[in-house]
Short mmCIF file of C-alpha atoms in Angstrom, two decimals:
data_model
loop_
_atom_site.label_atom_id
_atom_site.label_comp_id
_atom_site.label_asym_id
_atom_site.label_seq_id
_atom_site.Cartn_x
_atom_site.Cartn_y
_atom_site.Cartn_z
CA MET A 965 23.96 -88.65 25.73
CA ARG A 966 26.80 -88.89 23.23
CA VAL A 967 30.53 -89.02 23.54
CA THR A 968 33.20 -88.82 20.88
CA VAL A 969 35.68 -91.68 20.97
CA LEU A 970 39.15 -91.31 19.46
CA TYR A 971 41.43 -94.22 18.53
CA PHE A 972 45.17 -94.03 18.02
CA GLY A 973 48.14 -96.10 16.95
CA ILE A 974 47.77 -99.85 16.78
CA VAL A 975 44.11 -99.68 17.90
CA ARG A 976 43.19 -97.13 15.24
CA GLU A 977 44.98 -99.17 12.64
CA ARG A 978 43.34 -102.47 13.58
CA LEU A 979 39.85 -100.95 13.75
CA GLY A 980 40.40 -98.89 10.62
CA LEU A 981 38.72 -96.16 12.60
CA ALA A 982 40.08 -92.95 14.09
CA GLU A 983 36.93 -91.45 15.57
CA GLU A 984 33.31 -92.34 16.24
CA THR A 985 30.33 -91.05 18.18
CA VAL A 986 28.85 -93.41 20.76
CA GLU A 987 25.47 -93.16 22.51
CA CYS A 988 25.44 -94.02 26.18
CA ALA A 989 23.19 -93.62 29.19
CA GLU A 990 23.51 -90.79 31.70
CA GLY A 991 25.85 -91.84 34.46
CA THR A 992 27.93 -94.13 32.28
CA THR A 993 31.44 -94.57 33.63
CA VAL A 994 34.63 -95.02 31.68
CA GLU A 995 34.49 -98.68 32.66
CA GLY A 996 30.96 -98.95 31.26
CA LEU A 997 31.92 -97.26 28.02
CA THR A 998 34.97 -99.45 27.47
CA ALA A 999 32.75 -102.53 27.92
CA THR A 1000 30.43 -101.10 25.26
CA LEU A 1001 33.37 -100.41 22.95
CA ALA A 1002 34.68 -103.97 23.44
CA ASP A 1003 31.26 -105.27 22.36
CA LEU A 1004 31.18 -102.96 19.35
CA HIS A 1005 34.73 -103.86 18.34
CA PRO A 1006 35.73 -107.39 19.35
CA GLY A 1007 39.50 -107.55 19.74
CA LEU A 1008 39.70 -103.83 20.33
CA ALA A 1009 42.78 -104.08 22.49
CA ASP A 1010 44.34 -107.17 20.92
CA GLY A 1011 48.07 -106.87 20.52
CA VAL A 1012 48.60 -104.51 23.42
CA GLU A 1013 49.08 -105.19 27.08
CA SER A 1014 46.58 -102.55 28.14
CA VAL A 1015 45.04 -99.24 27.14
CA ARG A 1016 44.62 -96.05 29.13
CA ILE A 1017 41.65 -93.77 28.73
CA ALA A 1018 41.74 -89.99 28.57
CA VAL A 1019 38.67 -87.80 28.86
CA ASN A 1020 38.91 -84.29 27.50
CA ARG A 1021 42.73 -84.68 27.34
CA ASP A 1022 43.19 -85.92 30.90
CA TYR A 1023 44.09 -89.45 31.88
CA VAL A 1024 41.21 -90.73 34.05
CA ASP A 1025 40.34 -93.73 36.22
CA SER A 1026 37.80 -96.27 35.07
CA SER A 1027 35.34 -94.98 37.68
CA ARG A 1028 35.13 -91.56 36.04
CA VAL A 1029 31.52 -90.67 35.14
CA LEU A 1030 31.14 -89.37 31.61
CA SER A 1031 29.27 -86.24 30.51
CA ASP A 1032 27.53 -85.39 27.28
CA ASN A 1033 29.97 -84.41 24.52
CA ASP A 1034 33.02 -85.74 26.34
CA GLU A 1035 36.02 -86.51 24.15
CA VAL A 1036 37.18 -89.98 25.12
CA ALA A 1037 40.53 -91.21 23.83
CA VAL A 1038 41.62 -94.86 23.78
CA ILE A 1039 45.36 -94.72 24.40
CA PRO A 1040 47.45 -97.81 23.65
CA PRO A 1041 50.95 -97.96 25.17
CA VAL A 1042 52.68 -94.72 24.19
CA SER A 1043 56.05 -94.68 22.47
CA GLY A 1044 56.91 -91.05 21.80
CA GLY A 1045 60.44 -89.76 21.94
CA MET B 518 57.04 -73.51 23.39
CA PHE B 519 55.06 -76.74 23.35
CA GLU B 520 54.39 -78.02 19.87
CA ILE B 521 53.56 -80.95 17.66
CA VAL B 522 54.99 -80.30 14.20
CA ASP B 523 55.03 -82.26 10.95
CA SER B 524 58.33 -81.04 9.57
CA ARG B 525 61.98 -80.80 10.62
CA ILE B 526 62.75 -79.55 14.13
CA CYS B 527 65.43 -76.88 14.48
CA LEU B 528 67.13 -77.13 17.88
CA ASP B 529 68.32 -73.53 17.78
CA ASP B 530 64.67 -72.43 17.73
CA LEU B 531 64.08 -74.16 21.06
CA VAL B 532 67.28 -72.80 22.54
CA GLU B 533 66.25 -69.32 21.51
CA ALA B 534 62.79 -69.84 23.00
CA VAL B 535 64.19 -70.73 26.44
CA GLY B 536 66.91 -68.05 26.41
CA HIS B 537 66.74 -65.76 29.42
CA ASP B 538 69.15 -63.17 30.81
CA GLU B 539 69.06 -64.89 34.20
CA SER B 540 69.95 -68.25 32.70
CA GLY B 541 73.55 -69.39 32.56
CA ALA B 542 72.83 -72.92 31.36
CA ILE B 543 70.73 -74.53 28.67
CA ALA B 544 70.44 -78.30 28.44
CA THR B 545 68.84 -79.94 25.43
CA PHE B 546 67.83 -83.43 24.49
CA THR B 547 67.25 -84.52 20.92
CA GLY B 548 65.83 -87.91 19.96
CA THR B 549 66.78 -89.09 16.50
CA THR B 550 65.87 -92.11 14.41
CA ARG B 551 68.47 -94.86 14.82
CA ASN B 552 69.24 -97.27 11.99
CA THR B 553 68.86 -100.32 14.24
CA ASN B 554 66.48 -101.27 17.05
CA ASN B 555 66.39 -104.60 18.87
CA GLY B 556 68.44 -106.14 16.11
CA ARG B 557 66.14 -104.90 13.36
CA ASN B 558 67.44 -102.79 10.48
CA VAL B 559 65.24 -99.74 10.73
CA GLU B 560 64.23 -97.95 7.52
CA ARG B 561 62.18 -95.15 9.05
CA LEU B 562 59.85 -94.32 11.92
CA GLU B 563 56.38 -92.93 11.57
CA TYR B 564 54.88 -91.00 14.48
CA GLU B 565 51.24 -90.37 15.31
CA ALA B 566 50.07 -88.05 18.08
CA TYR B 567 46.90 -87.05 19.87
CA ALA B 568 48.15 -83.55 19.24
CA ASP B 569 45.88 -81.46 21.50
CA MET B 570 46.47 -83.69 24.48
CA ALA B 571 50.19 -84.08 23.75
CA VAL B 572 50.68 -80.31 23.83
CA THR B 573 48.69 -80.20 27.09
CA GLU B 574 50.90 -82.93 28.56
CA PHE B 575 54.04 -81.05 27.47
CA GLY B 576 52.81 -78.07 29.47
CA ARG B 577 52.14 -80.28 32.50
CA ILE B 578 55.62 -81.77 32.27
CA ALA B 579 56.99 -78.22 32.27
CA GLU B 580 54.91 -77.38 35.35
CA ARG B 581 56.29 -80.38 37.20
CA VAL B 582 59.80 -79.40 36.13
CA ARG B 583 59.25 -75.93 37.59
CA GLU B 584 58.05 -77.42 40.86
CA LYS B 585 61.19 -79.53 41.16
CA TRP B 586 63.96 -77.28 39.86
CA ASP B 587 64.82 -73.60 39.61
CA VAL B 588 64.53 -73.25 35.85
CA ARG B 589 63.68 -70.34 33.54
CA GLY B 590 62.42 -71.72 30.23
CA VAL B 591 61.15 -75.10 29.03
CA ALA B 592 60.48 -75.99 25.38
CA ILE B 593 59.21 -79.32 24.08
CA VAL B 594 58.59 -80.09 20.41
CA HIS B 595 57.68 -83.45 18.86
CA ARG B 596 57.45 -84.27 15.19
CA THR B 597 54.78 -86.49 13.62
CA GLY B 598 54.69 -88.34 10.32
CA VAL B 599 57.72 -90.01 8.78
CA VAL B 600 61.05 -89.31 10.48
CA PRO B 601 63.95 -90.67 8.39
CA ILE B 602 67.15 -92.12 9.87
CA GLY B 603 69.25 -89.45 11.54
CA GLU B 604 66.47 -86.88 11.76
CA THR B 605 64.98 -85.51 14.96
CA SER B 606 61.67 -86.78 16.32
CA VAL B 607 61.71 -84.90 19.61
CA ALA B 608 63.64 -81.97 21.08
CA ILE B 609 63.57 -80.53 24.58
CA ALA B 610 65.40 -77.47 25.90
CA VAL B 611 65.57 -76.24 29.48
CA SER B 612 67.28 -73.09 30.69
CA ALA B 613 68.27 -72.43 34.29
CA PRO B 614 70.61 -70.20 36.26
CA HIS B 615 72.83 -73.23 36.97
CA ARG B 616 73.83 -76.27 34.96
CA ARG B 617 72.80 -79.06 37.31
CA GLU B 618 69.21 -77.88 37.34
CA ALA B 619 69.07 -77.48 33.57
CA ILE B 620 70.52 -80.93 32.91
CA GLU B 621 68.49 -82.81 35.53
CA ALA B 622 65.28 -81.08 34.48
CA CYS B 623 65.89 -81.90 30.82
CA HIS B 624 66.54 -85.55 31.69
CA TYR B 625 63.33 -85.66 33.74
CA ALA B 626 61.34 -84.05 30.93
CA ILE B 627 62.31 -86.63 28.30
CA ASP B 628 61.73 -89.50 30.75
CA GLU B 629 58.27 -88.14 31.54
CA LEU B 630 57.43 -87.47 27.92
CA LYS B 631 58.06 -91.11 27.10
CA VAL B 632 55.60 -92.19 29.79
CA VAL B 633 52.77 -89.70 29.48
CA ALA B 634 52.72 -88.09 26.03
CA PRO B 635 50.01 -89.60 23.80
CA ILE B 636 52.36 -90.25 20.89
CA TRP B 637 53.01 -93.51 19.08
CA LYS B 638 55.71 -94.66 16.72
CA LYS B 639 55.55 -97.36 14.12
CA GLU B 640 58.84 -98.78 13.02
CA TYR B 641 59.34 -99.79 9.40
CA PHE B 642 62.22 -102.20 9.29
CA GLU B 643 63.75 -104.54 6.75
CA GLY B 644 61.03 -107.12 6.24
CA GLY B 645 58.18 -105.67 8.26
CA GLU B 646 56.65 -103.05 10.48
CA VAL B 647 55.69 -102.92 14.13
CA TRP B 648 54.05 -100.53 16.58
CA ILE B 649 56.63 -99.84 19.28
CA GLY B 650 55.26 -100.74 22.70
CA SER B 651 52.82 -103.33 21.30
CA LEU B 652 53.07 -107.01 22.20
CA ALA B 653 54.51 -107.76 18.78
CA ASP B 654 57.33 -105.32 19.53
CA CYS B 655 57.89 -106.68 23.04
CA CYS B 656 58.02 -110.28 21.75
CA HIS B 657 60.57 -109.30 19.17
CA GLU B 658 62.68 -107.64 21.85
CA HIS B 659 63.17 -110.98 23.55
CA ASP B 660 63.97 -113.10 20.52
CA GLY B 661 60.48 -114.42 20.14
CA GLU B 662 59.77 -114.97 23.81
CA SER B 663 56.65 -113.22 25.00
CA SER B 664 57.20 -110.61 27.68
CA ALA B 665 54.55 -109.34 30.05
CA MET C 371 84.98 -81.35 16.95
CA PHE C 372 87.12 -79.71 19.65
CA GLU C 373 87.56 -76.00 19.14
CA ILE C 374 88.35 -72.65 20.66
CA VAL C 375 86.59 -69.96 18.63
CA ASP C 376 86.39 -66.20 18.91
CA SER C 377 82.90 -65.68 17.48
CA ARG C 378 79.35 -66.92 18.06
CA ILE C 379 78.82 -70.63 18.62
CA CYS C 380 76.04 -72.32 16.64
CA LEU C 381 74.66 -75.29 18.56
CA ASP C 382 73.28 -76.93 15.41
CA ASP C 383 76.86 -77.20 14.10
CA LEU C 384 77.81 -79.33 17.09
CA VAL C 385 74.68 -81.42 16.83
CA GLU C 386 75.44 -82.06 13.19
CA ALA C 387 79.04 -82.97 14.04
CA VAL C 388 77.98 -85.68 16.50
CA GLY C 389 75.16 -87.02 14.34
CA HIS C 390 75.45 -90.73 13.65
CA ASP C 391 73.04 -93.28 12.19
CA GLU C 392 73.50 -95.49 15.25
CA SER C 393 72.67 -92.67 17.62
CA GLY C 394 69.14 -92.21 18.89
CA ALA C 395 69.93 -89.49 21.41
CA ILE C 396 71.86 -86.25 21.45
CA ALA C 397 72.34 -84.30 24.66
CA THR C 398 73.76 -80.81 24.61
CA PHE C 399 74.86 -78.31 27.20
CA THR C 400 75.21 -74.62 26.49
CA GLY C 401 76.71 -72.15 28.94
CA THR C 402 75.53 -68.58 28.51
CA THR C 403 76.41 -65.29 30.16
CA ARG C 404 74.00 -64.53 33.02
CA ASN C 405 73.12 -60.98 33.95
CA THR C 406 73.88 -61.56 37.64
CA ASN C 407 76.53 -63.48 39.54
CA ASN C 408 76.99 -63.58 43.31
CA GLY C 409 74.78 -60.54 43.62
CA ARG C 410 76.77 -58.54 41.08
CA ASN C 411 75.11 -57.02 38.01
CA VAL C 412 77.15 -58.52 35.22
CA GLU C 413 77.78 -56.43 32.10
CA ARG C 414 79.80 -58.95 30.12
CA LEU C 415 82.31 -61.76 30.48
CA GLU C 416 85.67 -61.91 28.78
CA TYR C 417 87.30 -65.30 28.25
CA GLU C 418 90.96 -66.15 27.75
CA ALA C 419 92.24 -69.60 26.83
CA TYR C 420 95.50 -71.49 26.48
CA ALA C 421 94.01 -72.59 23.21
CA ASP C 422 96.34 -75.44 22.18
CA MET C 423 96.12 -77.09 25.57
CA ALA C 424 92.38 -76.45 25.90
CA VAL C 425 91.71 -78.28 22.64
CA THR C 426 93.95 -81.13 23.84
CA GLU C 427 92.03 -81.28 27.13
CA PHE C 428 88.70 -81.34 25.24
CA GLY C 429 89.94 -84.42 23.40
CA ARG C 430 90.98 -86.06 26.67
CA ILE C 431 87.58 -85.35 28.19
CA ALA C 432 86.03 -87.05 25.18
CA GLU C 433 88.33 -90.05 25.64
CA ARG C 434 87.27 -90.39 29.26
CA VAL C 435 83.62 -90.07 28.20
CA ARG C 436 84.11 -92.93 25.75
CA GLU C 437 85.67 -95.10 28.45
CA LYS C 438 82.69 -94.57 30.74
CA TRP C 439 79.69 -94.59 28.38
CA ASP C 440 78.63 -96.08 25.08
CA VAL C 441 78.58 -92.89 23.03
CA ARG C 442 79.09 -92.14 19.34
CA GLY C 443 80.11 -88.50 18.95
CA VAL C 444 81.45 -85.82 21.29
CA ALA C 445 81.85 -82.14 20.37
CA ILE C 446 83.18 -79.40 22.63
CA VAL C 447 83.53 -75.75 21.58
CA HIS C 448 84.49 -72.79 23.79
CA ARG C 449 84.45 -69.14 22.82
CA THR C 450 87.08 -66.59 23.85
CA GLY C 451 86.99 -62.81 23.99
CA VAL C 452 83.93 -60.84 25.04
CA VAL C 453 80.72 -62.85 25.47
CA PRO C 454 77.73 -60.51 26.00
CA ILE C 455 74.76 -61.32 28.24
CA GLY C 456 72.66 -64.14 26.81
CA GLU C 457 75.31 -65.37 24.38
CA THR C 458 77.00 -68.76 24.48
CA SER C 459 80.47 -69.21 25.94
CA VAL C 460 80.61 -73.00 25.76
CA ALA C 461 78.67 -75.74 23.99
CA ILE C 462 78.95 -79.50 24.30
CA ALA C 463 77.08 -82.17 22.35
CA VAL C 464 77.17 -85.92 22.89
CA SER C 465 75.39 -88.53 20.78
CA ALA C 466 74.69 -92.08 21.91
CA PRO C 467 72.41 -94.95 21.03
CA HIS C 468 70.42 -94.34 24.22
CA ARG C 469 69.40 -91.22 26.10
CA ARG C 470 70.77 -91.95 29.55
CA GLU C 471 74.29 -92.35 28.21
CA ALA C 472 74.09 -89.17 26.14
CA ILE C 473 72.77 -87.08 29.04
CA GLU C 474 75.11 -88.43 31.71
CA ALA C 475 78.12 -88.13 29.43
CA CYS C 476 77.25 -84.53 28.54
CA HIS C 477 76.87 -83.67 32.23
CA TYR C 478 80.24 -85.27 32.98
CA ALA C 479 81.89 -83.41 30.11
CA ILE C 480 80.85 -79.94 31.28
CA ASP C 481 81.79 -80.77 34.89
CA GLU C 482 85.23 -81.92 33.73
CA LEU C 483 85.72 -78.97 31.43
CA LYS C 484 85.23 -76.60 34.33
CA VAL C 485 87.96 -78.36 36.30
CA VAL C 486 90.62 -79.08 33.70
CA ALA C 487 90.29 -76.76 30.70
CA PRO C 488 92.86 -73.95 30.80
CA ILE C 489 90.32 -71.18 30.26
CA TRP C 490 89.70 -68.12 32.39
CA LYS C 491 86.88 -65.65 32.58
CA LYS C 492 86.95 -62.10 33.79
CA GLU C 493 83.68 -60.64 34.85
CA TYR C 494 82.91 -57.00 34.14
CA PHE C 495 80.17 -55.94 36.50
CA GLU C 496 78.55 -52.70 37.57
CA GLY C 497 81.36 -50.94 39.39
CA GLY C 498 84.28 -53.24 38.75
CA GLU C 499 85.86 -56.33 37.30
CA VAL C 500 87.13 -59.58 38.74
CA TRP C 501 88.84 -62.76 37.58
CA ILE C 502 86.48 -65.59 38.42
CA GLY C 503 88.18 -68.14 40.65
CA SER C 504 90.62 -65.61 42.10
CA LEU C 505 90.66 -64.73 45.80
CA ALA C 506 88.95 -61.41 45.04
CA ASP C 507 86.09 -63.37 43.47
CA CYS C 508 85.93 -65.87 46.31
CA CYS C 509 85.89 -63.09 48.93
CA HIS C 510 83.07 -61.39 47.13
CA GLU C 511 81.09 -64.63 47.09
CA HIS C 512 81.05 -64.65 50.85
CA ASP C 513 80.18 -61.02 51.46
CA GLY C 514 83.71 -59.95 52.10
CA GLU C 515 84.76 -62.93 54.17
CA SER C 516 87.86 -64.63 52.87
CA SER C 517 87.35 -68.22 51.78
CA ALA C 518 90.04 -70.85 51.54
CA MET D 734 118.91 -74.74 28.56
CA ARG D 735 115.89 -72.56 27.87
CA VAL D 736 112.21 -72.96 28.45
CA THR D 737 109.31 -70.83 27.30
CA VAL D 738 107.00 -69.73 30.11
CA LEU D 739 103.39 -68.74 29.39
CA TYR D 740 101.21 -66.72 31.75
CA PHE D 741 97.43 -66.54 31.68
CA GLY D 742 94.50 -64.80 33.29
CA ILE D 743 95.06 -62.91 36.51
CA VAL D 744 98.78 -63.79 36.54
CA ARG D 745 99.32 -62.56 32.98
CA GLU D 746 97.45 -59.40 33.78
CA ARG D 747 99.35 -58.65 36.99
CA LEU D 748 102.74 -59.31 35.41
CA GLY D 749 101.78 -57.51 32.22
CA LEU D 750 103.50 -60.42 30.54
CA ALA D 751 102.09 -63.30 28.49
CA GLU D 752 105.27 -65.13 27.55
CA GLU D 753 108.99 -65.11 28.33
CA THR D 754 112.04 -67.27 27.81
CA VAL D 755 113.87 -68.40 30.94
CA GLU D 756 117.36 -69.88 31.21
CA CYS D 757 117.77 -72.74 33.64
CA ALA D 758 120.23 -75.48 34.47
CA GLU D 759 119.98 -79.01 33.11
CA GLY D 760 117.92 -81.11 35.48
CA THR D 761 115.81 -78.23 36.72
CA THR D 762 112.45 -79.42 38.02
CA VAL D 763 109.14 -77.65 37.81
CA GLU D 764 109.54 -76.82 41.50
CA GLY D 765 112.95 -75.28 40.80
CA LEU D 766 111.63 -73.24 37.91
CA THR D 767 108.67 -71.90 39.87
CA ALA D 768 111.09 -70.77 42.63
CA THR D 769 113.09 -68.95 39.95
CA LEU D 770 109.93 -67.38 38.54
CA ALA D 771 108.87 -66.25 42.02
CA ASP D 772 112.24 -64.52 42.40
CA LEU D 773 111.95 -62.89 38.98
CA HIS D 774 108.38 -61.77 39.62
CA PRO D 775 107.68 -61.11 43.29
CA GLY D 776 103.98 -61.57 43.97
CA LEU D 777 103.60 -63.81 40.92
CA ALA D 778 100.74 -65.78 42.42
CA ASP D 779 99.23 -63.06 44.57
CA GLY D 780 95.47 -63.04 44.47
CA VAL D 781 95.07 -66.71 43.74
CA GLU D 782 94.95 -69.68 46.03
CA SER D 783 97.36 -71.69 43.95
CA VAL D 784 98.62 -72.24 40.42
CA ARG D 785 99.04 -75.44 38.48
CA ILE D 786 101.84 -75.98 35.99
CA ALA D 787 101.51 -77.57 32.58
CA VAL D 788 104.48 -78.68 30.49
CA ASN D 789 103.93 -79.09 26.78
CA ARG D 790 100.15 -78.97 27.39
CA ASP D 791 100.06 -81.58 30.15
CA TYR D 792 99.44 -80.89 33.79
CA VAL D 793 102.55 -82.06 35.68
CA ASP D 794 103.75 -82.55 39.24
CA SER D 795 106.33 -80.24 40.75
CA SER D 796 108.91 -83.02 40.58
CA ARG D 797 108.82 -83.13 36.77
CA VAL D 798 112.27 -82.55 35.27
CA LEU D 799 112.29 -80.00 32.47
CA SER D 800 113.90 -80.35 29.05
CA ASP D 801 115.30 -77.80 26.68
CA ASN D 802 112.59 -75.91 24.76
CA ASP D 803 109.78 -77.08 27.02
CA GLU D 804 106.67 -74.94 26.98
CA VAL D 805 105.76 -74.28 30.60
CA ALA D 806 102.39 -72.73 31.40
CA VAL D 807 101.51 -71.09 34.71
CA ILE D 808 97.82 -71.90 35.20
CA PRO D 809 95.86 -69.93 37.79
CA PRO D 810 92.51 -71.39 38.92
CA VAL D 811 90.54 -72.08 35.76
CA SER D 812 87.04 -70.76 35.22
CA GLY D 813 85.92 -71.86 31.78
CA GLY D 814 82.35 -72.78 31.01
#
């Protein structure tokens, strides 16, 4: 299956990438996907304390199982306001 | 009224949006670009948002506000792109029958927005730029000492 | 900006008046005429002020605000005469470097205004009229029981 | 000496009077003046729990000694906002 991954802020800037499509196996969790993304993009989360993940515009836990066509967002520390 | 916009925010638009004949009080909060931050001379801020999710989160903040206080209208608008010194990056308006509710709810809404809204600001200051909330920003906050 | 006016109040005027390059936050409070009060169907409010003293008291409120919080600008404007349902009778704006100060100071300012400003409102409701704060108003609040 | 007395709100309305000039003796206090006003206008403060007095736009205690040309305001319970 495929998921769309969105990058924002400092992560987007460092990767030079705002969006990509990633193939992953059925049953992949958020934790599994983030491991894949870290392999694809060494230093993905350098410069930030941590990132949160949102799936289809909801913050989710790392145990969340992904579905085909999910929109996964990598959310560095927010600073709106 | 929950919006991400890329041009100037007019506070009166939000106030009008939350106006209600049963409301006797409207509290607003406006965030503007300051000319200094952590000792840096700020030239401008540039905001980026995950717009669809941000608007969804604004609506959820409003739902939580309604669970906690007796309010009538809630409006939240955030600007993206360059926001020059003195201009508004975010505006919130809450109407309620009574003032305490309106003011407390508005305070809660801006506090929540800063924690949950997927929005990021990059500060362009004299001599550099930094993503606010990143380690580089945190280090700078403490005169070069790293903060966890 | 401390004023008694006899026409519509524009909130953006106050926000502009308190704008300051060192301020990152502006909190406002707007009081509007509700369509009900203590179970009465309100038709309109009519405000009267001891204008010279009211403006003086607004300035004193701002001084006390500045003693308590790190703020930049304070604006207080109250309208007199008839204020129809939904329209603004009072508006306050406070700017500060940080949001907590702006919001708390604005809350304090409206609380103080209601205690010290020599301004009176008469409520015209379905079937009568009453000076708010008078014994007739207080009695009505408690379903005919006198309140001390 | 003379002082100007201003009436507002419910008091103004009941008296049908917004302003008057009152003669009083040197050394008259606010308390003395309010006694005089109560004689001049029986029922002056009917309908309100209490009134405050301001002299020259300052709230004052009843012991305040008045001066010639003072502007004295009779302030029923306020209800701005």
